[in-house]
Amino acid sequence: MVYAVRIISGLGMGMVTVSNLVYVGEIASSNIRGILLTSTSIVGISGTLAAYSVGPFVSYATTGYIALAINIVHVIGIYFIPESPVYYAIKGKQLEAKNTLRYLGRLDDLDNVFDSVSGINPHEGQSWRAWVKIFTERTNRKSLIITLSLCTLQQLSGVAVVLFFATTIFESAGSSIRPDIATIIIGATRLLASLIAPFVVERAGRRILLLVSTVFCAVSLISLGSYFHLTRIQSPLALNIGWLPLVSLIMYFFSYEIGFGTMPSALVGEMFRGNARSTGSAVAMTTAWLIGFGVATGFGTMVKVFGGDVTFWLFSGACLAAFLFTYKYVPETKGKTLNDIQEMLRS
C-alpha cells in the first residue's frame, strides 16, 4: 500500500511540477520570469522542512492527512487562476489572450506573445506531432539538449541521495551532531537559500548563478567525501572535525538552492518553443527524475562498493561537469522575452 501511494503521489507531483514551470514561464513578463520560476521551489522546500520538523513527532497517518489537507487547498486554488495567454495565442483566441494579459497587467506584451507562437499549428500540441517537433526543430532540439543535460547532472550530483538519506549519512559518518537536528538545520538552510535566489536571479543572471553554485557544490561534496575517507582509514583527525559533515551539507544545499537547484527548472520553463514547451519540459524533467531515482536506489550499493568517500567524490564530479557545460553551452536568458530566447537559439 505504501509503495502504491508513493507511486501515485510521485506521478501527480511530477505532473504538477512540470505544469507549474510551463504555466509560470508563460504568464510572467520577462523582467520577473526568473524570479517567479525560482520562487516555485520555495513551497516544495517548505514542505520538506515541515516534514523534517513535524514527522518525528506525529504518526505516519497524521503526516499523510496533513499532506492531504494541503493538496485539497491547492486543488481549490487552481480554479481561481487564469488560463495561460500563450495557450490562447496558440489557439488564435486574441480576445481571450488580451483579457488574460490585461488581468496580469501585461497588456503591452500582446504582440510579443503572438510573435512567440507565430507559425505554430493550433492542433500540434494535441497530437504526436508535438513530440516530433522536439527533435525536428532546431530551437527545440537545442533547448532539450541544454535542459536535459543540466537536469541530469543536477540529479547525478546526489541531491536525491542527500535528501532521502540525510539522517543515514550523519549516522554513517559518526558525526558529533545529532542526525535529526542536522536534517532540520539542512532544511532551514535550503529554505533560506531558496528565499535569496529570487532576489538575485534577475540581477546576476542565470549563467553566473549556475557557475558559482556548481563550483561550491563540488567543493562541499569533496570535503564531505574527504571526511568519509578520514573515518574509513581511522584517522585521528576525524575525531576533531565531527562538525564537518554538517558544515559540508549546509554549504552544499545553500549553494545548490541558490543556482544548481533552481536554474535548470527555470530554463525548462522558458527555453522551449510554444509548440513543444509542455512535451519538452516533460521529457527533460521526467528523464532527470528517473536518473535521480536510480542514483538514490543505487546509493547503498555505491557506498558498499566504492565507499562513502569515492561516492561523494563522484557526485562532486557531476557538479564540475555541470560547471563546464554551463560555461560552454548555456545561454543567458535574463531579461529576454520568450520570442527573444527563440531567436537567440536559432543563431
CSV table of C-alpha atoms in Angstrom, one decimal:
chain,number,residue,atom,x,y,z
A,1,MET,CA,0.0,0.0,0.0
A,2,VAL,CA,2.8,2.4,0.9
A,3,TYR,CA,4.6,1.8,-2.4
A,4,ALA,CA,1.3,2.3,-4.3
A,5,VAL,CA,0.7,5.6,-2.6
A,6,ARG,CA,4.3,6.7,-3.2
A,7,ILE,CA,4.0,5.9,-6.9
A,8,ILE,CA,0.6,7.6,-7.3
A,9,SER,CA,1.7,10.7,-5.4
A,10,GLY,CA,5.0,10.8,-7.4
A,11,LEU,CA,3.1,10.7,-10.7
A,12,GLY,CA,0.9,13.5,-9.5
A,13,MET,CA,3.8,15.6,-8.2
A,14,GLY,CA,5.6,15.1,-11.5
A,15,MET,CA,2.6,16.4,-13.5
A,16,VAL,CA,2.1,19.4,-11.1
A,17,THR,CA,5.8,20.4,-11.2
A,18,VAL,CA,6.1,20.3,-15.0
A,19,SER,CA,2.7,22.2,-15.4
A,20,ASN,CA,3.9,24.8,-12.9
A,21,LEU,CA,7.1,25.5,-14.7
A,22,VAL,CA,5.3,25.8,-18.1
A,23,TYR,CA,2.5,27.9,-16.7
A,24,VAL,CA,4.7,30.3,-14.8
A,25,GLY,CA,7.0,30.7,-17.8
A,26,GLU,CA,4.1,31.7,-20.0
A,27,ILE,CA,2.3,34.1,-17.7
A,28,ALA,CA,5.3,36.0,-16.4
A,29,SER,CA,6.8,39.1,-18.0
A,30,SER,CA,10.5,38.9,-19.0
A,31,ASN,CA,11.7,41.1,-16.1
A,32,ILE,CA,10.2,38.9,-13.4
A,33,ARG,CA,10.1,35.5,-15.1
A,34,GLY,CA,13.3,34.3,-13.4
A,35,ILE,CA,12.1,35.5,-10.0
A,36,LEU,CA,8.8,33.6,-10.3
A,37,LEU,CA,10.3,30.4,-11.7
A,38,THR,CA,12.9,30.2,-9.0
A,39,SER,CA,10.3,31.0,-6.4
A,40,THR,CA,8.4,27.8,-7.2
A,41,SER,CA,11.0,25.8,-5.2
A,42,ILE,CA,10.2,27.7,-2.0
A,43,VAL,CA,6.9,25.9,-1.5
A,44,GLY,CA,8.5,22.5,-2.1
A,45,ILE,CA,11.3,23.2,0.3
A,46,SER,CA,8.9,24.5,2.9
A,47,GLY,CA,7.1,21.2,2.7
A,48,THR,CA,10.3,19.2,3.1
A,49,LEU,CA,11.3,21.3,6.2
A,50,ALA,CA,7.8,20.8,7.6
A,51,ALA,CA,8.2,17.0,7.1
A,52,TYR,CA,11.6,17.1,8.8
A,53,SER,CA,10.2,19.1,11.7
A,54,VAL,CA,6.8,17.5,12.2
A,55,GLY,CA,7.4,14.0,11.0
A,56,PRO,CA,9.3,12.7,14.1
A,57,PHE,CA,6.6,13.9,16.5
A,58,VAL,CA,3.4,12.6,14.8
A,59,SER,CA,2.2,9.3,13.4
A,60,TYR,CA,2.7,8.2,9.8
A,61,ALA,CA,-1.0,8.5,9.2
A,62,THR,CA,-1.2,12.0,10.6
A,63,THR,CA,1.6,13.1,8.3
A,64,GLY,CA,-0.5,11.8,5.4
A,65,TYR,CA,-3.6,13.7,6.5
A,66,ILE,CA,-1.7,16.9,6.8
A,67,ALA,CA,-0.4,16.5,3.2
A,68,LEU,CA,-3.9,15.7,2.0
A,69,ALA,CA,-5.3,18.9,3.5
A,70,ILE,CA,-2.6,20.9,1.8
A,71,ASN,CA,-3.4,19.2,-1.5
A,72,ILE,CA,-7.1,20.0,-1.2
A,73,VAL,CA,-6.3,23.7,-0.7
A,74,HIS,CA,-4.1,23.5,-3.8
A,75,VAL,CA,-6.8,21.9,-6.0
A,76,ILE,CA,-9.4,24.5,-4.9
A,77,GLY,CA,-6.9,27.3,-5.7
A,78,ILE,CA,-6.4,26.1,-9.3
A,79,TYR,CA,-10.0,27.1,-10.1
A,80,PHE,CA,-9.1,30.8,-9.5
A,81,ILE,CA,-6.1,31.2,-11.8
A,82,PRO,CA,-6.5,32.3,-15.4
A,83,GLU,CA,-5.5,30.3,-18.5
A,84,SER,CA,-2.1,31.0,-20.0
A,85,PRO,CA,-2.1,33.8,-22.6
A,86,VAL,CA,0.3,31.7,-24.7
A,87,TYR,CA,-2.3,28.9,-24.8
A,88,TYR,CA,-4.9,31.3,-26.1
A,89,ALA,CA,-2.4,32.7,-28.6
A,90,ILE,CA,-1.6,29.3,-30.0
A,91,LYS,CA,-5.4,28.7,-30.4
A,92,GLY,CA,-5.7,32.0,-32.2
A,93,LYS,CA,-8.0,33.4,-29.5
A,94,GLN,CA,-6.8,37.0,-29.5
A,95,LEU,CA,-9.6,38.4,-27.3
A,96,GLU,CA,-9.1,35.8,-24.6
A,97,ALA,CA,-5.4,36.3,-24.7
A,98,LYS,CA,-5.8,40.1,-24.4
A,99,ASN,CA,-8.2,39.8,-21.5
A,100,THR,CA,-5.8,37.5,-19.6
A,101,LEU,CA,-2.8,39.8,-20.3
A,102,ARG,CA,-4.9,42.7,-19.0
A,103,TYR,CA,-5.7,40.7,-15.9
A,104,LEU,CA,-2.0,40.0,-15.4
A,105,GLY,CA,-1.0,43.6,-16.0
A,106,ARG,CA,0.9,42.7,-19.2
A,107,LEU,CA,-1.3,44.1,-22.0
A,108,ASP,CA,1.7,45.7,-23.6
A,109,ASP,CA,3.1,42.2,-24.2
A,110,LEU,CA,0.3,41.2,-26.5
A,111,ASP,CA,2.4,41.4,-29.7
A,112,ASN,CA,5.3,39.6,-28.1
A,113,VAL,CA,3.1,36.7,-27.0
A,114,PHE,CA,1.7,36.3,-30.5
A,115,ASP,CA,5.1,36.6,-32.1
A,116,SER,CA,6.4,33.8,-29.8
A,117,VAL,CA,3.8,31.4,-31.3
A,118,SER,CA,3.9,32.5,-34.9
A,119,GLY,CA,3.8,29.7,-37.4
A,120,ILE,CA,2.6,27.2,-34.8
A,121,ASN,CA,-0.4,25.0,-35.8
A,122,PRO,CA,-3.1,25.2,-33.1
A,123,HIS,CA,-3.5,21.4,-33.2
A,124,GLU,CA,0.2,20.5,-32.9
A,125,GLY,CA,0.1,20.2,-29.1
A,126,GLN,CA,-2.7,17.7,-29.2
A,127,SER,CA,-1.0,15.0,-31.4
A,128,TRP,CA,2.2,13.0,-31.9
A,129,ARG,CA,3.5,16.0,-33.9
A,130,ALA,CA,4.2,17.8,-30.7
A,131,TRP,CA,6.7,15.1,-29.7
A,132,VAL,CA,8.2,15.1,-33.2
A,133,LYS,CA,8.7,18.9,-33.0
A,134,ILE,CA,11.0,18.4,-30.0
A,135,PHE,CA,13.6,16.7,-32.2
A,136,THR,CA,13.0,18.1,-35.6
A,137,GLU,CA,13.0,21.9,-34.9
A,138,ARG,CA,16.5,23.3,-34.2
A,139,THR,CA,15.5,25.6,-31.3
A,140,ASN,CA,13.5,22.8,-29.5
A,141,ARG,CA,16.4,20.4,-30.0
A,142,LYS,CA,18.9,22.8,-28.6
A,143,SER,CA,16.6,23.6,-25.7
A,144,LEU,CA,16.2,19.9,-25.0
A,145,ILE,CA,19.9,19.2,-25.0
A,146,ILE,CA,20.6,22.1,-22.7
A,147,THR,CA,17.8,21.5,-20.2
A,148,LEU,CA,18.1,17.7,-20.2
A,149,SER,CA,21.9,17.9,-19.7
A,150,LEU,CA,21.6,20.3,-16.8
A,151,CYS,CA,18.7,18.4,-15.1
A,152,THR,CA,20.5,15.1,-15.5
A,153,LEU,CA,23.8,16.5,-14.0
A,154,GLN,CA,21.7,18.0,-11.2
A,155,GLN,CA,20.4,14.6,-10.2
A,156,LEU,CA,23.8,13.0,-10.7
A,157,SER,CA,25.1,15.4,-8.1
A,158,GLY,CA,23.4,13.3,-5.5
A,159,VAL,CA,20.8,15.7,-4.3
A,160,ALA,CA,18.1,13.0,-4.0
A,161,VAL,CA,20.5,10.8,-2.0
A,162,VAL,CA,21.3,13.6,0.5
A,163,LEU,CA,17.6,14.5,0.8
A,164,PHE,CA,16.4,10.9,1.3
A,165,PHE,CA,19.3,9.7,3.4
A,166,ALA,CA,20.4,12.8,5.3
A,167,THR,CA,19.9,11.0,8.7
A,168,THR,CA,21.7,7.9,7.5
A,169,ILE,CA,24.6,9.9,6.2
A,170,PHE,CA,25.2,11.5,9.6
A,171,GLU,CA,24.9,8.2,11.3
A,172,SER,CA,27.3,6.6,8.9
A,173,ALA,CA,29.8,9.4,9.2
A,174,GLY,CA,29.7,9.2,13.0
A,175,SER,CA,29.2,12.9,13.2
A,176,SER,CA,29.0,14.5,16.6
A,177,ILE,CA,25.8,16.4,15.6
A,178,ARG,CA,22.5,14.6,16.3
A,179,PRO,CA,21.1,13.3,12.9
A,180,ASP,CA,17.5,14.6,13.5
A,181,ILE,CA,18.8,18.1,14.4
A,182,ALA,CA,21.2,18.1,11.5
A,183,THR,CA,18.4,17.4,9.0
A,184,ILE,CA,16.2,20.2,10.4
A,185,ILE,CA,19.2,22.6,10.1
A,186,ILE,CA,19.7,21.5,6.5
A,187,GLY,CA,16.0,22.0,5.7
A,188,ALA,CA,16.2,25.5,7.2
A,189,THR,CA,19.3,26.2,5.1
A,190,ARG,CA,17.6,25.2,1.9
A,191,LEU,CA,14.6,27.4,2.7
A,192,LEU,CA,16.9,30.4,3.4
A,193,ALA,CA,18.8,29.9,0.1
A,194,SER,CA,15.6,29.5,-1.9
A,195,LEU,CA,14.3,32.8,-0.5
A,196,ILE,CA,17.5,34.5,-1.5
A,197,ALA,CA,17.6,33.1,-5.1
A,198,PRO,CA,14.6,35.1,-6.5
A,199,PHE,CA,16.2,38.3,-5.3
A,200,VAL,CA,19.4,37.8,-7.2
A,201,VAL,CA,18.4,35.9,-10.3
A,202,GLU,CA,17.3,38.9,-12.3
A,203,ARG,CA,20.3,40.9,-11.1
A,204,ALA,CA,23.1,38.4,-11.6
A,205,GLY,CA,21.6,36.3,-14.4
A,206,ARG,CA,21.2,32.5,-14.8
A,207,ARG,CA,24.7,31.7,-16.0
A,208,ILE,CA,26.7,33.3,-13.2
A,209,LEU,CA,24.5,31.7,-10.5
A,210,LEU,CA,24.9,28.3,-12.1
A,211,LEU,CA,28.6,28.7,-12.4
A,212,VAL,CA,29.1,29.9,-8.8
A,213,SER,CA,26.6,27.3,-7.5
A,214,THR,CA,28.1,24.3,-9.2
A,215,VAL,CA,31.7,25.2,-8.0
A,216,PHE,CA,30.7,25.5,-4.4
A,217,CYS,CA,28.5,22.3,-4.6
A,218,ALA,CA,31.6,20.4,-5.9
A,219,VAL,CA,33.8,21.8,-3.1
A,220,SER,CA,31.3,20.9,-0.4
A,221,LEU,CA,30.9,17.3,-1.7
A,222,ILE,CA,34.7,16.9,-1.9
A,223,SER,CA,35.0,17.9,1.7
A,224,LEU,CA,32.2,15.5,2.7
A,225,GLY,CA,33.9,12.7,0.8
A,226,SER,CA,37.2,13.6,2.5
A,227,TYR,CA,35.6,13.2,5.9
A,228,PHE,CA,34.3,9.8,5.0
A,229,HIS,CA,37.8,9.0,3.8
A,230,LEU,CA,39.4,10.0,7.1
A,231,THR,CA,36.9,7.9,9.0
A,232,ARG,CA,37.5,4.9,6.7
A,233,ILE,CA,41.2,5.0,7.4
A,234,GLN,CA,40.5,5.7,11.1
A,235,SER,CA,42.5,8.9,11.1
A,236,PRO,CA,42.6,10.7,14.5
A,237,LEU,CA,41.8,13.9,12.7
A,238,ALA,CA,38.2,12.7,12.1
A,239,LEU,CA,37.5,12.8,15.8
A,240,ASN,CA,38.3,16.5,15.9
A,241,ILE,CA,36.2,17.5,12.9
A,242,GLY,CA,32.8,15.8,13.7
A,243,TRP,CA,31.2,19.1,12.6
A,244,LEU,CA,32.4,18.8,9.0
A,245,PRO,CA,29.6,16.7,7.6
A,246,LEU,CA,27.0,19.2,8.8
A,247,VAL,CA,29.0,22.2,7.5
A,248,SER,CA,29.6,20.5,4.2
A,249,LEU,CA,26.0,19.7,3.6
A,250,ILE,CA,24.9,23.2,4.7
A,251,MET,CA,27.3,24.6,2.2
A,252,TYR,CA,26.1,22.1,-0.4
A,253,PHE,CA,22.4,22.9,0.0
A,254,PHE,CA,22.9,26.6,0.3
A,255,SER,CA,24.9,26.6,-2.9
A,256,TYR,CA,22.6,24.2,-4.6
A,257,GLU,CA,19.4,26.2,-3.9
A,258,ILE,CA,21.0,29.4,-5.0
A,259,GLY,CA,21.6,28.2,-8.5
A,260,PHE,CA,22.0,24.5,-9.4
A,261,GLY,CA,18.7,23.5,-7.8
A,262,THR,CA,16.6,26.3,-9.3
A,263,MET,CA,18.2,27.5,-12.6
A,264,PRO,CA,17.7,24.2,-14.6
A,265,SER,CA,14.0,24.3,-13.7
A,266,ALA,CA,13.8,28.0,-14.6
A,267,LEU,CA,15.4,27.3,-18.0
A,268,VAL,CA,13.0,24.4,-18.6
A,269,GLY,CA,10.1,26.9,-18.2
A,270,GLU,CA,11.4,29.4,-20.7
A,271,MET,CA,13.5,27.8,-23.4
A,272,PHE,CA,11.2,25.7,-25.4
A,273,ARG,CA,9.0,27.0,-28.2
A,274,GLY,CA,5.3,27.1,-27.6
A,275,ASN,CA,4.5,24.0,-29.7
A,276,ALA,CA,6.9,21.9,-27.6
A,277,ARG,CA,7.0,23.6,-24.2
A,278,SER,CA,4.9,21.1,-22.3
A,279,THR,CA,6.2,18.0,-24.0
A,280,GLY,CA,9.9,19.2,-23.9
A,281,SER,CA,9.6,20.1,-20.3
A,282,ALA,CA,8.0,16.7,-19.5
A,283,VAL,CA,10.8,14.9,-21.3
A,284,ALA,CA,13.6,16.8,-19.6
A,285,MET,CA,12.2,16.6,-16.1
A,286,THR,CA,10.9,13.0,-16.2
A,287,THR,CA,14.2,11.7,-17.6
A,288,ALA,CA,16.1,13.6,-14.8
A,289,TRP,CA,13.8,12.3,-12.1
A,290,LEU,CA,14.3,8.7,-13.3
A,291,ILE,CA,18.0,9.2,-13.2
A,292,GLY,CA,17.6,10.7,-9.7
A,293,PHE,CA,15.6,7.6,-8.7
A,294,GLY,CA,18.3,5.4,-10.0
A,295,VAL,CA,21.0,7.3,-8.1
A,296,ALA,CA,19.0,7.2,-4.8
A,297,THR,CA,18.2,3.5,-5.3
A,298,GLY,CA,21.8,2.6,-6.0
A,299,PHE,CA,23.3,4.7,-3.2
A,300,GLY,CA,23.6,1.8,-0.8
A,301,THR,CA,25.4,-0.3,-3.3
A,302,MET,CA,27.7,2.5,-4.3
A,303,VAL,CA,28.7,3.0,-0.7
A,304,LYS,CA,29.4,-0.7,-0.3
A,305,VAL,CA,31.4,-1.0,-3.5
A,306,PHE,CA,33.3,2.3,-3.6
A,307,GLY,CA,32.9,3.6,0.0
A,308,GLY,CA,31.3,6.9,1.1
A,309,ASP,CA,34.4,8.9,0.1
A,310,VAL,CA,34.5,7.9,-3.5
A,311,THR,CA,30.7,8.0,-3.8
A,312,PHE,CA,30.6,11.7,-2.8
A,313,TRP,CA,33.6,12.5,-4.9
A,314,LEU,CA,31.7,11.1,-7.9
A,315,PHE,CA,28.8,13.3,-7.0
A,316,SER,CA,31.2,16.3,-6.9
A,317,GLY,CA,32.4,15.3,-10.4
A,318,ALA,CA,28.8,15.8,-11.7
A,319,CYS,CA,28.9,19.3,-10.3
A,320,LEU,CA,32.1,20.1,-12.0
A,321,ALA,CA,30.7,18.7,-15.3
A,322,ALA,CA,27.7,21.0,-14.9
A,323,PHE,CA,30.1,23.9,-14.4
A,324,LEU,CA,31.9,23.1,-17.7
A,325,PHE,CA,28.7,22.5,-19.6
A,326,THR,CA,27.2,25.8,-18.3
A,327,TYR,CA,30.3,27.7,-19.3
A,328,LYS,CA,30.4,26.3,-22.8
A,329,TYR,CA,26.7,25.9,-23.8
A,330,VAL,CA,24.2,27.5,-21.6
A,331,PRO,CA,23.0,30.9,-22.9
A,332,GLU,CA,21.9,33.9,-20.7
A,333,THR,CA,18.2,34.4,-20.8
A,334,LYS,CA,17.9,37.2,-18.2
A,335,GLY,CA,15.6,40.0,-19.4
A,336,LYS,CA,14.7,38.3,-22.7
A,337,THR,CA,11.2,37.6,-23.9
A,338,LEU,CA,10.2,34.0,-24.9
A,339,ASN,CA,10.5,35.2,-28.5
A,340,ASP,CA,13.9,36.7,-27.9
A,341,ILE,CA,15.1,33.4,-26.5
A,342,GLN,CA,13.9,31.5,-29.6
A,343,GLU,CA,15.7,34.0,-31.8
A,344,MET,CA,18.9,33.5,-29.8
A,345,LEU,CA,18.7,29.7,-30.1
A,346,ARG,CA,18.3,30.0,-33.9
A,347,SER,CA,21.6,31.8,-34.2
